[in-house]
Coordinates of C-alpha atoms (C1' of nucleotides) and ligand atoms in Angstrom, one line a residue:
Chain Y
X1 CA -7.3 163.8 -51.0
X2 CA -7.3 160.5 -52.1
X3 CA -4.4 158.9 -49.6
X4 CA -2.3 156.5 -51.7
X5 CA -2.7 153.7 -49.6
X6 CA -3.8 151.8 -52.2
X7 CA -1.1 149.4 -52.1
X8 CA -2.2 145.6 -52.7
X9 CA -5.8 145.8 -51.6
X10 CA -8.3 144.1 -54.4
X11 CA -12.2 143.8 -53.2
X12 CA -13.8 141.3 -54.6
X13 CA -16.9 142.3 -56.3
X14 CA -18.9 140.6 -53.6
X15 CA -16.7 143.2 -50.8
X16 CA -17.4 146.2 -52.8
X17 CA -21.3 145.3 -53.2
X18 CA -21.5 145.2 -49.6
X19 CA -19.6 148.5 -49.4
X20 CA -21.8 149.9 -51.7
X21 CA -24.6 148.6 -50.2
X22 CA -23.8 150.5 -46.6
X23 CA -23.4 153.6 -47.7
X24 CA -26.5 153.7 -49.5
X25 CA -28.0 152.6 -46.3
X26 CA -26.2 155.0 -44.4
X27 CA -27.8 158.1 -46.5
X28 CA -31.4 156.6 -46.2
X29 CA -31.3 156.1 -42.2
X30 CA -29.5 157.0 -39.0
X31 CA -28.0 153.9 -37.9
X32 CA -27.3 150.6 -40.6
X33 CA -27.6 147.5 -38.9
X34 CA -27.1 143.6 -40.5
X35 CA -30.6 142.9 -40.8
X36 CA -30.6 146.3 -43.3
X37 CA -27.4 145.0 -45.6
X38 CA -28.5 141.5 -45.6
X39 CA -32.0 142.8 -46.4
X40 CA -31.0 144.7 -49.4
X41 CA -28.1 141.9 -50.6
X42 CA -30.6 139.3 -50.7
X43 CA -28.6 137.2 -48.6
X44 CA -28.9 135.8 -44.5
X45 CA -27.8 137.5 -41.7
X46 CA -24.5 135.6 -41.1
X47 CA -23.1 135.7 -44.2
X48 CA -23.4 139.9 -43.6
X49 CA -21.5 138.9 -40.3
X50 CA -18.9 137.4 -42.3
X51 CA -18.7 139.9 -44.7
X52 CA -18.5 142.8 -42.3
X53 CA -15.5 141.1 -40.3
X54 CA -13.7 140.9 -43.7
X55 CA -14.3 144.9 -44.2
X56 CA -13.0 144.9 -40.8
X57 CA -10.1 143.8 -41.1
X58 CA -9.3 145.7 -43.8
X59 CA -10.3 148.6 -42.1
X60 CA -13.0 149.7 -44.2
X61 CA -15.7 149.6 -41.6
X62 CA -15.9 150.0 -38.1
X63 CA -17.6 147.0 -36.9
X64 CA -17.9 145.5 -33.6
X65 CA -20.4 142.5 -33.0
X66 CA -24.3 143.8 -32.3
X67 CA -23.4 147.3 -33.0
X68 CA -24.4 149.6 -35.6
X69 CA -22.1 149.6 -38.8
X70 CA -20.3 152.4 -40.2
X71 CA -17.8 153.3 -42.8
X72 CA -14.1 154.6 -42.5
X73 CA -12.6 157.1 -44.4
X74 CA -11.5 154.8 -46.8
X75 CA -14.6 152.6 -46.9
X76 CA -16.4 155.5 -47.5
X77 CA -14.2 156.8 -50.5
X78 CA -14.1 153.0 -52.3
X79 CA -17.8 152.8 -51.8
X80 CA -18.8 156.6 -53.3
X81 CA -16.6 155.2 -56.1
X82 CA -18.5 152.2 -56.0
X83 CA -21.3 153.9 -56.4
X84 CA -20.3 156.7 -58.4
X85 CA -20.0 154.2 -61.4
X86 CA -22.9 152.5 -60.3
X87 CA -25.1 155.2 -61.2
X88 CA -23.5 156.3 -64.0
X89 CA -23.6 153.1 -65.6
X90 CA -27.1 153.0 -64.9
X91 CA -28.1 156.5 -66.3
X92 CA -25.2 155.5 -69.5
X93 CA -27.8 152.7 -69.9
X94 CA -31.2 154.0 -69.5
X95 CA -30.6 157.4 -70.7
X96 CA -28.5 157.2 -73.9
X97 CA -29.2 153.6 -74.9
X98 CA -32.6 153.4 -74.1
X99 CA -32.8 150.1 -71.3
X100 CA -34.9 149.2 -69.5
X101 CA -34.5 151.0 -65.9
X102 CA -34.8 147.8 -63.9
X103 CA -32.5 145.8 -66.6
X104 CA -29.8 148.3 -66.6
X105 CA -29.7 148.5 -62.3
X106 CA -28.7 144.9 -62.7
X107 CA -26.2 145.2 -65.4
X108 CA -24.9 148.5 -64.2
X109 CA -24.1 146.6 -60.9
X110 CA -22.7 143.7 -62.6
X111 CA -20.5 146.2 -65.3
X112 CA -19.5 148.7 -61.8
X113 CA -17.0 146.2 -60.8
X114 CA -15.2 145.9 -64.3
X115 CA -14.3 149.5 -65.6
X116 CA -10.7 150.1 -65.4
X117 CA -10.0 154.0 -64.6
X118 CA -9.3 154.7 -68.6
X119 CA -12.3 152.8 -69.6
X120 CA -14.7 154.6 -67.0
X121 CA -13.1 158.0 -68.2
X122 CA -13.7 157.4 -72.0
X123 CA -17.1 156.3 -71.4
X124 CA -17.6 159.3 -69.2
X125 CA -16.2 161.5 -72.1
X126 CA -18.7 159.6 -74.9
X127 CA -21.5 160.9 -72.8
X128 CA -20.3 164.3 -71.9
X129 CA -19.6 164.6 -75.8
X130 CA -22.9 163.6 -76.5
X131 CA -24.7 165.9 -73.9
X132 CA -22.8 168.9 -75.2
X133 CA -21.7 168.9 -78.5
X134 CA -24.2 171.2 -80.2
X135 CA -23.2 169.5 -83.4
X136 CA -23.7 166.4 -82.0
X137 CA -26.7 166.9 -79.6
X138 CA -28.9 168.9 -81.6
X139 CA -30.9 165.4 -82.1
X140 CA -28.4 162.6 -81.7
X141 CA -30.5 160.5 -79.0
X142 CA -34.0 161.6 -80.9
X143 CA -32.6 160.4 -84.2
X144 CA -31.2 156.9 -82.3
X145 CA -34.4 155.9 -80.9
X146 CA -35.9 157.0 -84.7
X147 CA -33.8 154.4 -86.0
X148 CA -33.8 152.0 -83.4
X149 CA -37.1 151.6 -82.0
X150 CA -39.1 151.1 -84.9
X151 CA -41.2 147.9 -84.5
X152 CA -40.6 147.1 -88.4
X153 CA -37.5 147.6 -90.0
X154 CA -38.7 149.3 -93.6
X155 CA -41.1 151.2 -91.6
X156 CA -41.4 155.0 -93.4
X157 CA -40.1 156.1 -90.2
X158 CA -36.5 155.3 -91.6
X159 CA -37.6 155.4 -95.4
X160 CA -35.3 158.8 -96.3
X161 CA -33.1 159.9 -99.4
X162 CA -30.3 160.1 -97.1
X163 CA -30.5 157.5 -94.8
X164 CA -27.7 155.7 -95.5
X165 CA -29.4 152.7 -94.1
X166 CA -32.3 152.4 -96.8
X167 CA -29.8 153.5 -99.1
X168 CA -27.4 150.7 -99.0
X169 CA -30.9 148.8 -99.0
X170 CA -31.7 150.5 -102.2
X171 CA -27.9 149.5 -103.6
X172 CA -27.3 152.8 -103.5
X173 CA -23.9 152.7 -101.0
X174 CA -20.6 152.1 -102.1
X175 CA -19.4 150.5 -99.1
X176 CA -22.1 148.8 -97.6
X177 CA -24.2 145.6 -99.0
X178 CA -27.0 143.5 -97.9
X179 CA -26.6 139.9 -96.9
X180 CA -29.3 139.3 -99.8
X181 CA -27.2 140.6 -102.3
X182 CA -23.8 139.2 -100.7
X183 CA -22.7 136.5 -103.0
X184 CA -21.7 132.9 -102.1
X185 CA -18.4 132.3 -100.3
X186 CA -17.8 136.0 -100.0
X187 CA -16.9 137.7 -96.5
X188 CA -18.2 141.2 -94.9
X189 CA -18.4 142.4 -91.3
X190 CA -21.5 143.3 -89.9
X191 CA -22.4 146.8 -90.1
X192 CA -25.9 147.5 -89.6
X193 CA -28.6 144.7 -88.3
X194 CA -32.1 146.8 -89.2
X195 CA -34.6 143.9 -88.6
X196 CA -37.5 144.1 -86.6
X197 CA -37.1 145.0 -82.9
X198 CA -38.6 141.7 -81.6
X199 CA -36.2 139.5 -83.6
X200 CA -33.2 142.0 -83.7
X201 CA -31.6 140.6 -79.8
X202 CA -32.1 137.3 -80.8
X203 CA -29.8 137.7 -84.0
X204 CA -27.6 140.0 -81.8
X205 CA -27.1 137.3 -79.9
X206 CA -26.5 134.3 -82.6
X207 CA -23.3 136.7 -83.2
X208 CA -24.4 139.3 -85.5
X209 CA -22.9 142.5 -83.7
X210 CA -21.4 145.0 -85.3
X211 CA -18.0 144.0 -86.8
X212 CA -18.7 140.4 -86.9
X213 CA -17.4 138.8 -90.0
X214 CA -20.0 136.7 -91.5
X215 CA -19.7 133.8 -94.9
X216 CA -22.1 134.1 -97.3
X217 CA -23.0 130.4 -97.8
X218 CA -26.4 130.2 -100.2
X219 CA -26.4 132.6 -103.4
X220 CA -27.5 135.7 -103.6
X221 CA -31.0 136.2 -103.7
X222 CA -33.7 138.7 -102.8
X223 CA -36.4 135.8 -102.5
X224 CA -34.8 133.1 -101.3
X225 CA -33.9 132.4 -96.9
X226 CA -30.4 133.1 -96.6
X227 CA -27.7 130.6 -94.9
X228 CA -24.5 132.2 -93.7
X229 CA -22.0 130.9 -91.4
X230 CA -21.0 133.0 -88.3
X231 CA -18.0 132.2 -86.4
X232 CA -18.1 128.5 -88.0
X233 CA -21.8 128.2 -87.3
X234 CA -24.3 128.1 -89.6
X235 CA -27.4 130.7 -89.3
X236 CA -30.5 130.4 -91.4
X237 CA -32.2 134.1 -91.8
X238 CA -35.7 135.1 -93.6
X239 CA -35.1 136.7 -97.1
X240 CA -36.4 139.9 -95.5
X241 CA -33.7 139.5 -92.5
X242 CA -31.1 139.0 -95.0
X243 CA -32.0 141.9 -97.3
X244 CA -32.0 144.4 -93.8
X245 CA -28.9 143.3 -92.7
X246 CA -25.9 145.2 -94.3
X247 CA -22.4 144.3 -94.5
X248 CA -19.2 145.8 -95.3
X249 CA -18.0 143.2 -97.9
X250 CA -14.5 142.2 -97.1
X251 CA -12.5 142.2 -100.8
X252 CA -11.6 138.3 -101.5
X253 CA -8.3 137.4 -100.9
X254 CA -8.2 139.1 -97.3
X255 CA -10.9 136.4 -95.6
X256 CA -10.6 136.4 -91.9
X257 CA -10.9 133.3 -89.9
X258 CA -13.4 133.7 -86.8
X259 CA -12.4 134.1 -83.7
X260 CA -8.8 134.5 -84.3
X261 CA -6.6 136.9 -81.5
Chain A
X1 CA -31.4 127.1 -84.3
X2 CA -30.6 127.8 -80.9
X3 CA -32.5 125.0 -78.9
X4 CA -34.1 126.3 -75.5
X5 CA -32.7 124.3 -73.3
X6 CA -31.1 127.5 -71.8
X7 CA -33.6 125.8 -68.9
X8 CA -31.5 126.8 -66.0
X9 CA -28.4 126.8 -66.7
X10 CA -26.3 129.2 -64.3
X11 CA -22.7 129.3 -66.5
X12 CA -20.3 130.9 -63.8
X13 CA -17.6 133.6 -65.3
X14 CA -15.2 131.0 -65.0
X15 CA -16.5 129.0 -66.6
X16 CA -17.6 130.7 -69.7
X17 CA -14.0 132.3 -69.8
X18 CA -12.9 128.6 -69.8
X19 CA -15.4 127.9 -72.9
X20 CA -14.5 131.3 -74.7
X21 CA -10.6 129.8 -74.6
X22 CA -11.3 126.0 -75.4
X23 CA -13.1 128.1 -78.4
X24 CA -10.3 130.3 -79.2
X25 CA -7.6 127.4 -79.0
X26 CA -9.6 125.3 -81.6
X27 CA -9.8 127.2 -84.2
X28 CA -5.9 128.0 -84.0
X29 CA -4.8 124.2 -83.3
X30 CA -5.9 121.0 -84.3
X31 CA -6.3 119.6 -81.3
X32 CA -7.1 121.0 -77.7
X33 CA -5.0 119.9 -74.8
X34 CA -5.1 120.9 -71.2
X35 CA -1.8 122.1 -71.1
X36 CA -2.5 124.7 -73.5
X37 CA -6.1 126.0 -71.9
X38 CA -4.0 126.2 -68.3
X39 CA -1.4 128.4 -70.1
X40 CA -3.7 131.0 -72.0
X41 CA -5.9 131.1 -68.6
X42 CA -3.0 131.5 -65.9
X43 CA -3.6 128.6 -64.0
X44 CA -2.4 125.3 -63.4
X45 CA -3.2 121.7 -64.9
X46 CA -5.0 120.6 -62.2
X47 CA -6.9 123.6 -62.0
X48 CA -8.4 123.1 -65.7
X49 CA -8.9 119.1 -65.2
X50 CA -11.5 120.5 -63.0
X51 CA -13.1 123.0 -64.9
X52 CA -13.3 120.4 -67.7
X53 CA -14.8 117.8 -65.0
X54 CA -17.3 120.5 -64.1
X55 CA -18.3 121.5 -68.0
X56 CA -18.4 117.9 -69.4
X57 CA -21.6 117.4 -66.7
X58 CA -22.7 120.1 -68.0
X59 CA -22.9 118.7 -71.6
X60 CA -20.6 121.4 -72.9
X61 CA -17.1 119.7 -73.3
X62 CA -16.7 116.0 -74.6
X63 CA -14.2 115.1 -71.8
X64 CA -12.5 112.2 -71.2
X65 CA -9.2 111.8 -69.0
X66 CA -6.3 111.9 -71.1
X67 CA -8.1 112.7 -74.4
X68 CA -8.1 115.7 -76.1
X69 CA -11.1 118.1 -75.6
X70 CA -13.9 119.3 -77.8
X71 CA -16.8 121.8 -77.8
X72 CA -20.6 120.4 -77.5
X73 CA -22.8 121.9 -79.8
X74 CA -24.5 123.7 -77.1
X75 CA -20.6 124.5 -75.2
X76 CA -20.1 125.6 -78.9
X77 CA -23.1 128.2 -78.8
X78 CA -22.4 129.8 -75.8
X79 CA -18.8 130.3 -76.4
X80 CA -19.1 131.7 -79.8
X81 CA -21.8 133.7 -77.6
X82 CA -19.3 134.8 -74.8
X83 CA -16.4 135.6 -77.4
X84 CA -18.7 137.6 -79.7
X85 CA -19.3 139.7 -77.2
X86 CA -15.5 140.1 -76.1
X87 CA -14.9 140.6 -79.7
X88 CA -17.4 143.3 -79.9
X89 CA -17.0 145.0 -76.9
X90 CA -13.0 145.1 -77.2
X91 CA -13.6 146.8 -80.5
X92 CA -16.3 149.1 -78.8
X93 CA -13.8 150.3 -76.2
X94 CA -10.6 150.5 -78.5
X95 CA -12.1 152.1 -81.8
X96 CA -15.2 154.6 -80.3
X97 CA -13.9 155.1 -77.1
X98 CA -10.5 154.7 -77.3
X99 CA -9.0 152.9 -74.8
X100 CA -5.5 151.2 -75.2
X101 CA -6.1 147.7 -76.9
X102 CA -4.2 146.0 -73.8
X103 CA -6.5 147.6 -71.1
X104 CA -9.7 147.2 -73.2
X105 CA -8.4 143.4 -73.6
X106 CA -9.2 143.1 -69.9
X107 CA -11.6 145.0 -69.1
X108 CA -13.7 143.7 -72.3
X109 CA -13.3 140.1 -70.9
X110 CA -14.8 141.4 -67.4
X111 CA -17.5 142.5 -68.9
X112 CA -18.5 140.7 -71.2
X113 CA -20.2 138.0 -68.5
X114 CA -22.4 141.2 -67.4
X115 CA -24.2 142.3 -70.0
X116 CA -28.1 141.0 -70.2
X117 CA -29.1 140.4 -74.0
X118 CA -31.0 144.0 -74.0
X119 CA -28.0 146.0 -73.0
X120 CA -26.1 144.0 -75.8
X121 CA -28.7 144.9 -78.6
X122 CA -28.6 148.8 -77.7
X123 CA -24.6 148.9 -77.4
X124 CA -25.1 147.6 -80.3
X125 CA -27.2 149.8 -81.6
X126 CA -25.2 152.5 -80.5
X127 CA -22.4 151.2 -82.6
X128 CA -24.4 150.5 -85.9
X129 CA -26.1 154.3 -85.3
X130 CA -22.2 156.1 -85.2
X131 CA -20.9 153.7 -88.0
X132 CA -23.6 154.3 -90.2
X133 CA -25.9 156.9 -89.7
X134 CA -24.7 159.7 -92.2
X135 CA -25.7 162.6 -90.0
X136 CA -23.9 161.5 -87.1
X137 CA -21.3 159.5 -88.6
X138 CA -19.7 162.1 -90.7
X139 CA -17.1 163.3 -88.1
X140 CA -18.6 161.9 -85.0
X141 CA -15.9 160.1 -83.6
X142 CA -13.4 163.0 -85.3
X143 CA -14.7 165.2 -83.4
X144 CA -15.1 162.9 -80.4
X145 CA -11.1 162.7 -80.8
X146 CA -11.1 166.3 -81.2
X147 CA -13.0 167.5 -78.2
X148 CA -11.3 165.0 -75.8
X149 CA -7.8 164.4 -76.5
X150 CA -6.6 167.7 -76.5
X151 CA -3.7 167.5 -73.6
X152 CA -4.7 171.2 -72.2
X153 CA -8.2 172.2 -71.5
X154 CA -8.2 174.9 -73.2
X155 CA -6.3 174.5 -76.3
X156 CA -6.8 176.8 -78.9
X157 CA -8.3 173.3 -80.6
X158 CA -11.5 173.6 -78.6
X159 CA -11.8 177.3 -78.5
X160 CA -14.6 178.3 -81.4
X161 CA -17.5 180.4 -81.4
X162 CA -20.0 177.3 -81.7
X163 CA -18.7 174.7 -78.9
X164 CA -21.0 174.7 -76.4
X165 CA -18.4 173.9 -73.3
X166 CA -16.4 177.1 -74.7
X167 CA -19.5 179.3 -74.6
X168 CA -20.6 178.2 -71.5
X169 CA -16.9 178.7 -69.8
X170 CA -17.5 182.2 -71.5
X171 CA -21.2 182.1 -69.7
X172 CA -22.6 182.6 -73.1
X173 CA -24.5 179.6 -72.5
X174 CA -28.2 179.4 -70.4
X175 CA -28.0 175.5 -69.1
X176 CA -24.8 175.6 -68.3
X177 CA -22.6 177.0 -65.5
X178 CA -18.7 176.5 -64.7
X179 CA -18.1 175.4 -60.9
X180 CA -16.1 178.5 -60.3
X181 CA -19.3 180.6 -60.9
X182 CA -21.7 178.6 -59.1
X183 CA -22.4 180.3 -56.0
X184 CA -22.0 178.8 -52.4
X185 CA -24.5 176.2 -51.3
X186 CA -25.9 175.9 -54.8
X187 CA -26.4 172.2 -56.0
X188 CA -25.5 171.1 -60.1
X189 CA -25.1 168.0 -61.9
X190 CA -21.9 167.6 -63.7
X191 CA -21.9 167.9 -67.6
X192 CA -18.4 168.5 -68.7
X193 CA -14.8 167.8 -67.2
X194 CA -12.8 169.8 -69.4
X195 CA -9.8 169.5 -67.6
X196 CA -6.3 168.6 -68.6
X197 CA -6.2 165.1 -69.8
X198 CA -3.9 164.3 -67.4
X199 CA -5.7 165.0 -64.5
X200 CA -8.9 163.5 -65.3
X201 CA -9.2 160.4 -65.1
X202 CA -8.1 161.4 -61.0
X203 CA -11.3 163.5 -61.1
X204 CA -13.3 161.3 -63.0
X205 CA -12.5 158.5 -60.4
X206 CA -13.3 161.2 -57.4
X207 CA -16.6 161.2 -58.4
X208 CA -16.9 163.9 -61.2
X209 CA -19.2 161.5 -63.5
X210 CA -21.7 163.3 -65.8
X211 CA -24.8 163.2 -64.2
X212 CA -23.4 163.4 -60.6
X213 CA -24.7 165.8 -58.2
X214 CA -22.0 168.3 -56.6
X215 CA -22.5 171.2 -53.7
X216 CA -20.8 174.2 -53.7
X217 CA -19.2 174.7 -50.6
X218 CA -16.7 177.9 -51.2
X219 CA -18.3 181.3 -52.5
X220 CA -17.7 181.7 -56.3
X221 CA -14.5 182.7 -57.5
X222 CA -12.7 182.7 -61.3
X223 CA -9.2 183.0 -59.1
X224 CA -8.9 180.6 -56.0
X225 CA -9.3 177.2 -55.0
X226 CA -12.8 175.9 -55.1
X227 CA -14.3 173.9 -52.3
X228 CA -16.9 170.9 -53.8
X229 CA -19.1 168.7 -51.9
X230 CA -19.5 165.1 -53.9
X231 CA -21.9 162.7 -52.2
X232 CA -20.7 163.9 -49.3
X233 CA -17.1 163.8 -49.7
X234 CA -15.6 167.6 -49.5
X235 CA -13.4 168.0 -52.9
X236 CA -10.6 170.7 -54.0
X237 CA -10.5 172.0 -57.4
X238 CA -7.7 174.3 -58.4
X239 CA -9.3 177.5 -59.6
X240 CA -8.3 176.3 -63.8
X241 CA -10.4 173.2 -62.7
X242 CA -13.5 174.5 -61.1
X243 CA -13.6 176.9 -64.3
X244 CA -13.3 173.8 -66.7
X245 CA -16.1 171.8 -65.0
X246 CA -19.8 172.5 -66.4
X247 CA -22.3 171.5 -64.4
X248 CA -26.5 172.3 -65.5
X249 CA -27.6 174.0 -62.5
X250 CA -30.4 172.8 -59.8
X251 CA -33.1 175.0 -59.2
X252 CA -32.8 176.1 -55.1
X253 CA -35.3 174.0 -53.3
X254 CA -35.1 170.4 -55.5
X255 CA -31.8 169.8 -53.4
X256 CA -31.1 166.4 -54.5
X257 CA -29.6 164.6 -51.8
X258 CA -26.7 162.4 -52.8
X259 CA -27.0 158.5 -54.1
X260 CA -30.0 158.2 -53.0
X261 CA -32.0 155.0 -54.5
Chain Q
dG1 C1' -41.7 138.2 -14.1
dA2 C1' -42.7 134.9 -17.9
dA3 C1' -43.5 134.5 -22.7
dC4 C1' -42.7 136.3 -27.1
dA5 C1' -40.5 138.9 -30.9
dC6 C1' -36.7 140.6 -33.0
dT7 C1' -31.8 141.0 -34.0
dG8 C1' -27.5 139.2 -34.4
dT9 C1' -23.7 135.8 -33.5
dT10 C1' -21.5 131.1 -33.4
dA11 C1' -20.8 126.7 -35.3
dG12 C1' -20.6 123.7 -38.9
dA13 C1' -21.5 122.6 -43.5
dG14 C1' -21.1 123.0 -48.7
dC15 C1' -19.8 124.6 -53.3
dA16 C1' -16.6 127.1 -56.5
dA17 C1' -12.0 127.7 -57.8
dT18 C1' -7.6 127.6 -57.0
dC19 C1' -3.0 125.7 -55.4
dT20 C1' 1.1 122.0 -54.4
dA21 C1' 2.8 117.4 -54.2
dA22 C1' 2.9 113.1 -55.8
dC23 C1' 2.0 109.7 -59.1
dA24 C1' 0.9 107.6 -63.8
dG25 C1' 1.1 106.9 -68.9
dA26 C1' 3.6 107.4 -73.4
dG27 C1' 7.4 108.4 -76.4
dG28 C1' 12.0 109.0 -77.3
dT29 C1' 17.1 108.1 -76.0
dT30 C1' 20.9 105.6 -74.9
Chain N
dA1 C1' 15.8 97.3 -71.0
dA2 C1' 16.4 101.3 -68.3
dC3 C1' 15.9 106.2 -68.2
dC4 C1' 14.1 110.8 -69.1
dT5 C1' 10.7 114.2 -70.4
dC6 C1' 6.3 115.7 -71.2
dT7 C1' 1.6 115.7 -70.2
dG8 C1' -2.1 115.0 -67.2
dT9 C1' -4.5 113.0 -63.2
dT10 C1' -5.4 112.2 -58.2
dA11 C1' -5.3 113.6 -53.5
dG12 C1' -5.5 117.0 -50.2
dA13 C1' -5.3 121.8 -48.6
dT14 C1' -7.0 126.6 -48.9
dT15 C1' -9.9 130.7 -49.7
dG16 C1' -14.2 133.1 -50.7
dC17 C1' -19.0 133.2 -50.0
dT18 C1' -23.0 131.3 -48.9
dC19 C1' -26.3 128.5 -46.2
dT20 C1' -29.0 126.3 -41.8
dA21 C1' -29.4 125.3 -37.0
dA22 C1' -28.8 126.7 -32.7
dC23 C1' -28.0 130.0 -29.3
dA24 C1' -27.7 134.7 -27.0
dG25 C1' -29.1 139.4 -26.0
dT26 C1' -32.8 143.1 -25.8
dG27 C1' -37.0 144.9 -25.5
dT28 C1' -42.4 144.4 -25.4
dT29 C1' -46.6 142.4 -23.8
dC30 C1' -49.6 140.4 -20.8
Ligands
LIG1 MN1 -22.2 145.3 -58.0
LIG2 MN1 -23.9 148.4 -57.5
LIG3 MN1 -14.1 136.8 -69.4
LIG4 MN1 -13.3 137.0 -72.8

DNA sequence: GAACACTGTTAGAGCAATCTAACAGAGGTT
DNA sequence: AACCTCTGTTAGATTGCTCTAACAGTGTTC
């Protein structure tokens, strides 16, 4: 029953924390009072007093000065959204991809804000899929934290026939390369970055995600460090970095420029 | 070689979308002029002459009135940082999930200032596990496709012998349980809108998130109306719906109570 | 009943990010 | 030389969100 009253009201992130933030409240005791919401918000009493006349006057809580707080209808049906993606976001990040429960409460309440309706239903459909789909779920989250949380990236864990991983490591893949092998001046987009889980976020965030296209700078070499240029920077990587990291080479002729729209 | 000098630095969204443009513009012009930065960002001169003021203290802009503008080596880092992970969340959205390139645009470039380096290594590894992992990848995101872009929920498409949702709407299957069927006053957590994709994103946004916890309110029924409870809020569900939703049942007496902390 | 503790509001300030209006420089036109 | 156009800056106002300092109400304690 979702009136469509919509029309023209955007909350600020900051609003629909605070909305959030009073409903939560409002399940865990009888009465929420400022102290409670500033408490939680980790911000000072007047700037919940500001905050709640805002809400006010968009009719989203009932407020009078020194009494309790409470939601209206429609406060009440932005913040259960509010929440709603909240704690999906959260369970999205701790249960399928494996975060850390404290990491992902921030981010999820960071990301809860962002989500357009289509993005939140697709993402809601990725999980559903993976939670159901027999051929899918048999092992899909086993075999990703097999693959992913290995401390060492060759570890036997991962060594297998048909891992296409080890076999594009082995030369074995048609499509995929290593960035050991890659020669000079020749282009692929990152594919796979199988390093060692203590140095693997810190390439991640150089650049090398998946579908970043990456220069091969220095010659192929098994041996040797590797220098490639990502997004017009340079990147120095270990020969065994290089080696684990595999690329779909991108045929000459169709080289991509960086950062292009 | 990314120099630790992070110490401290508190980038606003602003300003790293101001950064992730300056970066974008140089690489598709040889020079950068404030003109052009307050077109692709929507606001006016004046606007960006502070932003610029605020980034050059910073040491990430060489700024002076009137000149043109460049990237720091450090401004360069961290926009190549902010617009890899655009890049790769845009492409996230648009080719797993499927979301419209316009509206992924967006909501990739909200993001994208939320996401702590962790959650950006296991999205990623999400991403290198579908593309490449030859078990999964076969006909993941076919199927994917298959299971969730079928207009009607119960397309002859979805209907075979081994897909879990259509043995469980058959009550063939032992962890899960339709909402028509689940008796009055009985608690489940949501597995599987298989409704009409036309309708449900509107459920999706009332609430229905895998994971969430819903309360029967109306007795069961394969024919009429259904009567949900969803953190509180009281729900309707034609009778097609409440037979297309899954949910894994709760065991009577470990009630969850709503969102809870 | 006076002192104290707790909660909450008011007043006034500051920072971030935006706007409009007005002005200044630089080049091209007549 | 005078004028026009384009670009960019300055100045000043505005909105959102936060703070501190001071004050007000309410209840507890001695
Ligand atoms: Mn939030
Ligand atoms: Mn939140
Ligand atoms: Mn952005
Ligand atoms: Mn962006």
């Amino acid at each position: 029953m979702s009136t469509k009253t919509d029309a023209g009201l955007h909350l600020t992130e900051t609003l629909e924390d605070y909305l959030e933030i009073i409903l939560m409240l409002s399940l865990q005791m009888p009465t929420v009072r400022v102290r409670d919401i500033a408490r939680l918000k980790g911000v000072r009493m007047p700037t919940v007093t500001w905050a709640l006349r805002r809400l006010a006057e968009k009719q989203l809580v009932l407020y009078a000065a020194r009494e309790y707080v409470e939601l209206t209808a429609r406060g009440g049906e932005i913040a259960r959204s509010v929440a709603g993606r909240h704690r999906f976001l959260s369970a999205f990040l701790v249960k399928i991809l494996g975060v850390a429960p404290k990491v992902a409460e921030k981010d999820a309440c960071g990301l809860e804000h962002h989500l357009s309706p289509q993005t939140l239903d697709r993402l809601a459909a990725l999980v559903e899929y993976v939670e159901t789909c027999p051929e899918v779920q048999k092992d899909f989250l086993t075999r990703f934290r097999y693959c992913f949380t290995q401390p060492k990236p060759s570890s036997a864990a991962c060594r297998r026939s048909d891992c296409r991983t080890d076999r594009a490591r082995r030369g074995e893949d048609p499509d995929l390369i290593s960035l050991g092998t890659l020669p000079a001046g020749a282009q692929g987009t990152v594919a796979r970055v199988h390093v060692s889980v203590k140095r693997r976020p810190m390439l991640i965030r150089s650049g090398l995600l998946p579908g970043t296209v990456v220069e091969k700078v220095s010659p192929p070499s098994l041996r040797r460090p590797a220098l490639i240029r990502v997004d017009g920077q340079d990147l120095k990587l270990t020969a065994a970095e290089a080696r684990s990291i595999l690329v779909a080479r991108i045929p000459d002729g169709e080289e991509k420029t960086g950062v292009g729209e």
